[in-house]
Amino acid sequence: MKKLLLKLVLLTVLLPVNAQETFTNPILGGDFPDPTILRDGDDYYMTHSAFDYLPGLTVFHSKDLVHWEPISYALKEYLGSIWAPDIKKYKGKYYIYFTVAVRPRTNYVVVADSPYGPWSDPVDLKVDHIDPCHVVGEDGKRYLVLSGGDRVQLADDGLSVIPGTMKHIYDGWRYPEEWVTEGFSLEGPKIYRIGKYFYYLAAEGGTAGPPTSHLIAVARSERLDGPWEDMPTNPLVHTWKNNERWWSKGHGSLIDTPDGRWFTVYHAYENGYLNLGRQTLMEPVHFTSDGWIVADGGDASQPMAQPTKVWQPADRLAHLGEFRIGLDWKYYKAFDPTRAIVSGDELTLKARGNDVASSAPLMFVAGTHRYEIEAEITLEGDVQAGLVLYYNGKFNIGTGFDAKKRYRIRRNEAGRRGETNTNHLWLLLRNDDHVVTAYWSEDGKRWHQEQWGHEVSGFNHNTLYEFQSLLPGIYAQGKGSAVFKNFKYRKL
């Protein structure tokens, strides 16, 4: 027995560090959908759909594919809801292609010399479809592959499309008709040239709806224009049953490590927590002897082997009190850099509008089941300000005050809840497994609970659409400003 124990100890010591360490999904918790990822040497960069939040297209950096830090943002103006970007490096420059979901829909690109920015102003490519993916063909020319299995040729600089070059190249993988999905929806193409093949990762089945809707299908071809051969073991990733932790798994990117291992990074809803939005997950895959990509297997809700040696950046949520706008904090639709003045742990926010929606609240992604936010707030002028959980302009919940009254915010309406007769209060908003309660204090020590509570699990895309999530944040409406200081986020 002693010899066996000694062998086990020696084996553990001799194992490489990444074989002893694990990670647990999600790698980015909360509303980080449609992940697109790039490896540049031993650095990784990732961005996601921005939808109606600004600044948008936040770029994250990692050294180990698991721990991420925000480093820049690529979009500073509201163009419409931003969908399904694609980040690529080409000849020393970094590009992000993305869809603007207006009518008619169009696609844009921004470019930078570094993923840390600054990023260029957005350029309208004036091409329809959604979900653009940049790829270089076997002819050395640049293309965008788009939804529906179509592609269009780009100019050499990647900043415009060549008219008359749209072509249909792929019909998609036809899953069994008895599968329960939201619809066929051939979207989210991610194309990679590996060895002699182009590999086409397609998002199918719809991104929401029933838990078994979404999936990643794989096809390959020696030429970008096909013919494409569907993988015999499709799909690569899929939710099979309603009782799984992760629902609607799909829209996947492919990424490798410097030592040759492969992973797919994709999004999924969490069972019971749809209002967190689509979260970013990762799992290992490998190439078979006949050149197909298959998942290593295992449960994506359980610990998995760490891809590389663990890298520990600063905790993103620990920096919320610094009010890093564009990295952590985002406005809803309206971004005006002159509205906010940050000094240390103090944010002076110029009031805007006459309700929470028109105030363009300032929010962040918490990505946890149970948390509370707290701030000391001072009003300057005829202002109402406070804390909010915000889905959209019609569905939000929060607590606020002006110089005379405290208010409950519910579905964008402020209902009076008590007297204040002060311009200075501490407010606290708690989300405990979808149950929201509020508290106020005159000194930040003795707290009083407001006599209301709400359940908010229904604030999600399946009921309200718009692909949004319920985000915590702050607001200031009226004429004047509100000073927020000592902001705290606590995971319960």
mmCIF file of C-alpha atoms in Angstrom, residues 7 17 31 62 66 77 145 150 193 199 208 253 305 314-315 339 374 404 453 475-476 486:
data_model
loop_
_atom_site.group_PDB
_atom_site.id
_atom_site.type_symbol
_atom_site.label_atom_id
_atom_site.label_comp_id
_atom_site.label_asym_id
_atom_site.label_seq_id
_atom_site.Cartn_x
_atom_site.Cartn_y
_atom_site.Cartn_z
ATOM 1 C CA LYS A 7 3.715 6.033 -6.933
ATOM 2 C CA VAL A 17 0.655 21.737 -14.401
ATOM 3 C CA ASP A 31 -24.426 38.225 -21.181
ATOM 4 C CA SER A 62 -6.415 36.171 -22.029
ATOM 5 C CA VAL A 66 -10.231 30.806 -19.128
ATOM 6 C CA GLU A 77 -21.666 55.367 -31.654
ATOM 7 C CA VAL A 145 -18.998 34.293 -45.426
ATOM 8 C CA ASP A 150 -23.499 32.881 -48.920
ATOM 9 C CA ARG A 193 -8.381 26.768 -43.154
ATOM 10 C CA TYR A 199 -13.765 23.856 -42.007
ATOM 11 C CA ALA A 208 -33.213 30.619 -28.251
ATOM 12 C CA SER A 253 -15.662 29.437 -32.763
ATOM 13 C CA ALA A 305 -8.753 20.282 -17.775
ATOM 14 C CA ALA A 314 -7.190 41.300 -12.042
ATOM 15 C CA ASP A 315 -10.805 40.475 -11.243
ATOM 16 C CA ARG A 339 -22.062 62.794 -19.342
ATOM 17 C CA GLU A 374 -24.746 49.514 -3.280
ATOM 18 C CA LYS A 404 -38.459 64.702 -1.500
ATOM 19 C CA GLY A 453 -40.149 42.748 -3.712
ATOM 20 C CA TYR A 475 -29.350 55.944 -13.494
ATOM 21 C CA ALA A 476 -29.874 59.703 -13.217
ATOM 22 C CA ASN A 486 -18.403 54.000 -2.743
#
